[in-house]
Amino acid sequence: QSVLTQPPSVSAAPGQKVTISCSGSSSNIGNNYVSWYQQLPGTAPKLLIYDSNKRPSGIPDRFSGSKSGTSATLGITGLQTGDEADYYCGTWDGSLSAVVFGGGTKLTVL
Amino acid sequence: EVQLVESGGGLVQPGGSLRLSCEASGFTFSSDWMHWVRQAPGKGLVWVSRINSDGSSTSYADSVKGRFTISRDNAKNTLYLQMNTLRAEDTAVYYCARAIRPGYAGFDCWGQGTLVTVSA
């Protein structure tokens, strides 16, 4: 059981937009920045978003992040088949004194 | 190029020990906080441990506290994870990761991972 809650799966057609939610509490998302990671099959995670809404260099602006209260959202526009992957949110939890992740969301591009 | 390369994984019996290494290159290793994150087969990411830049401060997930020890050798640009009293539930791919900035729970560089299998 993960501290942060993500939907197990989402799907959309190529070219469409999808959002992935990440729900937490005041001890984690509510008072800390959120990061998002993409994990392609058989590979290591890759940073997509940090500080809740910033993109590292090299990450296309099709990927966006937002945070409101104790929830965060990853948005992906112009979906491509290459976006099929598992997506994870992560942040610090002050009550647990630990980094926490969501359970992951599998994106299928139909 | 910023790079992290893990090694040391393998098959170990329950109750056994293993030491993982993570060799860093392409950045000033001694300036960065480092973490270990693991992923059991078919499961999600789970944070394991972190160490500050000079090795004077460490923290651990409750599930490994007292059994695992994180350390670093800045002269060798290498991060370590000593794992003792291993259990079947420690079976996972172990990733080392660099924190985006000191004290931050986000990681901008990950190694390729090393598989640890705990089984009789």
Short mmCIF file of C-alpha atoms in Angstrom, two decimals:
data_model
loop_
_atom_site.label_atom_id
_atom_site.label_comp_id
_atom_site.label_asym_id
_atom_site.label_seq_id
_atom_site.Cartn_x
_atom_site.Cartn_y
_atom_site.Cartn_z
CA GLN A 1 0.00 0.00 0.00
CA SER A 2 1.68 3.19 -1.22
CA VAL A 3 1.52 6.45 0.73
CA LEU A 4 0.67 8.35 -2.45
CA THR A 5 -2.32 7.17 -4.46
CA GLN A 6 -2.24 6.93 -8.25
CA PRO A 7 -4.71 5.25 -10.63
CA PRO A 8 -3.31 1.85 -11.70
CA SER A 9 -3.84 2.58 -15.37
CA VAL A 10 -4.92 5.22 -17.87
CA SER A 11 -5.30 5.08 -21.61
CA ALA A 12 -5.88 7.40 -24.54
CA ALA A 13 -5.47 7.51 -28.28
CA PRO A 14 -2.40 8.85 -30.09
CA GLY A 15 -2.44 12.63 -30.29
CA GLN A 16 -4.83 12.97 -27.36
CA LYS A 17 -4.20 14.27 -23.84
CA VAL A 18 -4.10 12.34 -20.60
CA THR A 19 -3.76 13.29 -16.95
CA ILE A 20 -2.44 11.18 -14.10
CA SER A 21 -3.36 12.08 -10.55
CA CYS A 22 -1.34 11.63 -7.37
CA SER A 23 -3.13 12.05 -4.07
CA GLY A 24 -1.47 12.45 -0.70
CA SER A 25 -1.79 14.36 2.54
CA SER A 26 -0.55 17.40 4.38
CA SER A 27 2.51 15.49 5.58
CA ASN A 28 3.72 14.88 2.05
CA ILE A 29 2.30 16.61 -1.05
CA GLY A 30 0.62 19.32 0.98
CA ASN A 31 3.93 20.70 2.20
CA ASN A 32 6.53 19.51 -0.28
CA TYR A 33 7.44 19.63 -3.94
CA VAL A 34 6.41 16.71 -6.15
CA SER A 35 8.52 14.93 -8.76
CA TRP A 36 7.28 12.73 -11.60
CA TYR A 37 9.17 9.90 -13.28
CA GLN A 38 8.69 7.88 -16.45
CA GLN A 39 9.80 4.27 -16.50
CA LEU A 40 9.86 2.62 -19.90
CA PRO A 41 9.73 -1.19 -19.88
CA GLY A 42 12.97 -2.71 -18.65
CA THR A 43 14.67 0.61 -17.95
CA ALA A 44 15.47 2.85 -15.01
CA PRO A 45 13.13 5.69 -14.03
CA LYS A 46 13.66 9.05 -15.72
CA LEU A 47 12.85 12.44 -14.22
CA LEU A 48 10.03 14.25 -16.04
CA ILE A 49 8.94 16.95 -13.58
CA TYR A 50 10.47 18.41 -10.43
CA ASP A 51 9.43 21.17 -8.04
CA SER A 52 5.87 20.12 -8.93
CA ASN A 53 5.84 21.91 -12.30
CA LYS A 54 9.37 22.30 -13.71
CA ARG A 55 10.80 20.28 -16.59
CA PRO A 56 14.47 19.27 -16.74
CA SER A 57 16.28 20.20 -19.91
CA GLY A 58 15.48 17.79 -22.70
CA ILE A 59 11.96 16.98 -21.51
CA PRO A 60 9.43 18.18 -24.13
CA ASP A 61 6.74 20.66 -23.15
CA ARG A 62 4.14 17.99 -23.89
CA PHE A 63 4.75 16.99 -20.28
CA SER A 64 3.47 19.28 -17.52
CA GLY A 65 2.95 19.15 -13.79
CA SER A 66 0.73 20.92 -11.31
CA LYS A 67 -0.08 20.76 -7.63
CA SER A 68 -3.07 21.87 -5.61
CA GLY A 69 -3.41 21.21 -1.91
CA THR A 70 -2.63 17.58 -1.24
CA SER A 71 -2.84 16.40 -4.85
CA ALA A 72 -0.62 16.64 -7.89
CA THR A 73 -1.25 15.98 -11.57
CA LEU A 74 0.91 15.01 -14.50
CA GLY A 75 -0.38 16.01 -17.92
CA ILE A 76 0.77 14.62 -21.24
CA THR A 77 -0.44 16.09 -24.52
CA GLY A 78 0.06 14.90 -28.09
CA LEU A 79 0.33 11.29 -26.94
CA GLN A 80 2.76 9.08 -28.82
CA THR A 81 3.16 5.31 -28.73
CA GLY A 82 6.59 5.91 -27.25
CA ASP A 83 4.93 7.41 -24.17
CA GLU A 84 3.67 3.98 -23.13
CA ALA A 85 5.32 3.48 -19.76
CA ASP A 86 4.79 3.45 -16.02
CA TYR A 87 4.61 6.86 -14.35
CA TYR A 88 5.40 7.53 -10.70
CA CYS A 89 4.96 10.54 -8.45
CA GLY A 90 7.26 11.09 -5.49
CA THR A 91 7.85 13.51 -2.65
CA TRP A 92 9.09 13.84 0.92
CA ASP A 93 6.88 12.79 3.82
CA GLY A 94 7.65 14.74 6.97
CA SER A 95 5.74 12.41 9.27
CA LEU A 96 7.53 9.32 8.01
CA SER A 97 10.86 11.12 7.46
CA ALA A 98 11.11 9.28 4.19
CA VAL A 99 10.84 9.72 0.45
CA VAL A 100 7.51 8.29 -0.69
CA PHE A 101 6.26 7.24 -4.11
CA GLY A 102 2.92 6.52 -5.64
CA GLY A 103 2.13 2.98 -6.70
CA GLY A 104 2.62 3.86 -10.36
CA THR A 105 0.28 4.34 -13.30
CA LYS A 106 0.56 2.35 -16.49
CA LEU A 107 -0.14 4.48 -19.54
CA THR A 108 -1.46 2.73 -22.63
CA VAL A 109 -1.60 4.62 -25.90
CA LEU A 110 -4.31 2.82 -27.87
CA GLU B 1 27.92 12.74 -19.36
CA VAL B 2 26.41 12.23 -15.93
CA GLN B 3 26.42 8.52 -15.20
CA LEU B 4 25.75 6.11 -12.33
CA VAL B 5 26.70 2.45 -12.62
CA GLU B 6 25.60 -0.06 -9.98
CA SER B 7 27.22 -3.42 -9.32
CA GLY B 8 27.29 -6.13 -6.68
CA GLY B 9 23.87 -7.67 -7.06
CA GLY B 10 23.28 -11.39 -7.20
CA LEU B 11 21.71 -14.41 -5.55
CA VAL B 12 22.07 -14.67 -1.77
CA GLN B 13 20.49 -16.93 0.82
CA PRO B 14 18.12 -15.59 3.47
CA GLY B 15 20.15 -14.22 6.36
CA GLY B 16 23.09 -13.49 4.10
CA SER B 17 24.87 -10.27 3.22
CA LEU B 18 25.68 -8.33 0.08
CA ARG B 19 27.36 -5.01 -0.68
CA LEU B 20 26.18 -2.92 -3.60
CA SER B 21 28.33 -0.27 -5.24
CA CYS B 22 27.40 2.71 -7.40
CA GLU B 23 30.21 4.39 -9.34
CA ALA B 24 29.54 7.99 -10.37
CA SER B 25 31.06 9.93 -13.23
CA GLY B 26 30.48 13.15 -15.14
CA PHE B 27 29.67 15.32 -12.10
CA THR B 28 31.12 16.45 -8.78
CA PHE B 29 30.06 13.43 -6.73
CA SER B 30 31.30 14.90 -3.45
CA SER B 31 28.79 17.76 -3.69
CA ASP B 32 25.64 15.69 -4.09
CA TRP B 33 23.31 13.81 -1.79
CA MET B 34 22.72 10.26 -2.94
CA HIS B 35 19.92 7.75 -2.47
CA TRP B 36 19.11 4.09 -2.97
CA VAL B 37 15.67 3.15 -4.33
CA ARG B 38 14.48 -0.40 -4.94
CA GLN B 39 11.83 -2.05 -7.08
CA ALA B 40 10.58 -5.57 -6.44
CA PRO B 41 9.72 -7.58 -9.57
CA GLY B 42 6.54 -6.20 -11.10
CA LYS B 43 6.09 -3.67 -8.29
CA GLY B 44 6.57 0.06 -7.74
CA LEU B 45 9.44 2.20 -6.52
CA VAL B 46 10.37 2.14 -2.85
CA TRP B 47 12.90 4.45 -1.22
CA VAL B 48 15.59 2.70 0.81
CA SER B 49 18.17 5.16 2.10
CA ARG B 50 19.98 8.46 1.61
CA ILE B 51 23.31 9.99 2.52
CA ASN B 52 24.44 13.62 2.51
CA SER B 53 27.38 14.88 0.52
CA ASP B 54 30.15 14.26 3.05
CA GLY B 55 28.65 11.09 4.53
CA SER B 56 28.02 12.58 7.96
CA SER B 57 24.24 12.14 7.83
CA THR B 58 22.18 9.13 6.75
CA SER B 59 18.58 7.98 6.91
CA TYR B 60 16.75 4.75 6.18
CA ALA B 61 13.33 3.35 5.45
CA ASP B 62 11.89 1.53 8.47
CA SER B 63 11.92 -1.75 6.52
CA VAL B 64 15.73 -1.78 6.32
CA LYS B 65 16.75 0.17 9.42
CA GLY B 66 19.31 -1.75 11.46
CA ARG B 67 20.07 -4.14 8.58
CA PHE B 68 21.31 -1.88 5.77
CA THR B 69 24.09 0.70 5.90
CA ILE B 70 24.66 3.41 3.30
CA SER B 71 28.12 4.92 2.90
CA ARG B 72 30.25 6.70 0.34
CA ASP B 73 33.87 7.19 -0.64
CA ASN B 74 34.15 10.59 -2.29
CA ALA B 75 37.77 9.93 -3.28
CA LYS B 76 36.55 6.97 -5.35
CA ASN B 77 33.30 8.61 -6.51
CA THR B 78 31.45 5.59 -5.20
CA LEU B 79 28.29 5.03 -3.16
CA TYR B 80 27.71 1.82 -1.23
CA LEU B 81 24.86 -0.12 0.34
CA GLN B 82 25.82 -2.83 2.79
CA MET B 83 22.89 -5.20 3.19
CA ASN B 84 22.87 -7.66 6.09
CA THR B 85 20.34 -10.19 7.38
CA LEU B 86 18.68 -10.26 3.98
CA ARG B 87 15.10 -11.45 3.65
CA ALA B 88 13.08 -12.73 0.72
CA GLU B 89 11.19 -9.43 0.67
CA ASP B 90 14.45 -7.58 -0.06
CA THR B 91 14.47 -9.16 -3.53
CA ALA B 92 14.43 -6.24 -5.95
CA VAL B 93 16.32 -4.20 -8.48
CA TYR B 94 18.32 -1.62 -6.53
CA TYR B 95 18.90 1.79 -8.11
CA CYS B 96 21.24 4.50 -6.93
CA ALA B 97 20.00 8.00 -7.67
CA ARG B 98 21.31 11.55 -7.36
CA ALA B 99 19.24 14.14 -5.53
CA ILE B 100 18.43 17.24 -7.59
CA ARG B 101 19.71 19.38 -4.73
CA PRO B 102 20.75 18.76 -1.11
CA GLY B 103 17.88 17.62 1.07
CA TYR B 104 15.51 17.30 -1.88
CA ALA B 105 13.39 14.21 -2.46
CA GLY B 106 13.67 14.20 -6.21
CA PHE B 107 16.23 12.46 -8.40
CA ASP B 108 17.63 13.66 -11.70
CA CYS B 109 19.98 10.81 -12.45
CA TRP B 110 19.48 7.08 -11.94
CA GLY B 111 21.73 4.10 -12.47
CA GLN B 112 20.68 1.15 -14.57
CA GLY B 113 19.98 -0.94 -11.47
CA THR B 114 21.39 -4.16 -10.03
CA LEU B 115 19.21 -7.16 -9.20
CA VAL B 116 19.35 -8.69 -5.73
CA THR B 117 17.63 -12.04 -5.29
CA VAL B 118 17.23 -13.47 -1.81
CA SER B 119 16.32 -17.14 -2.01
CA ALA B 120 17.33 -20.48 -0.63
#
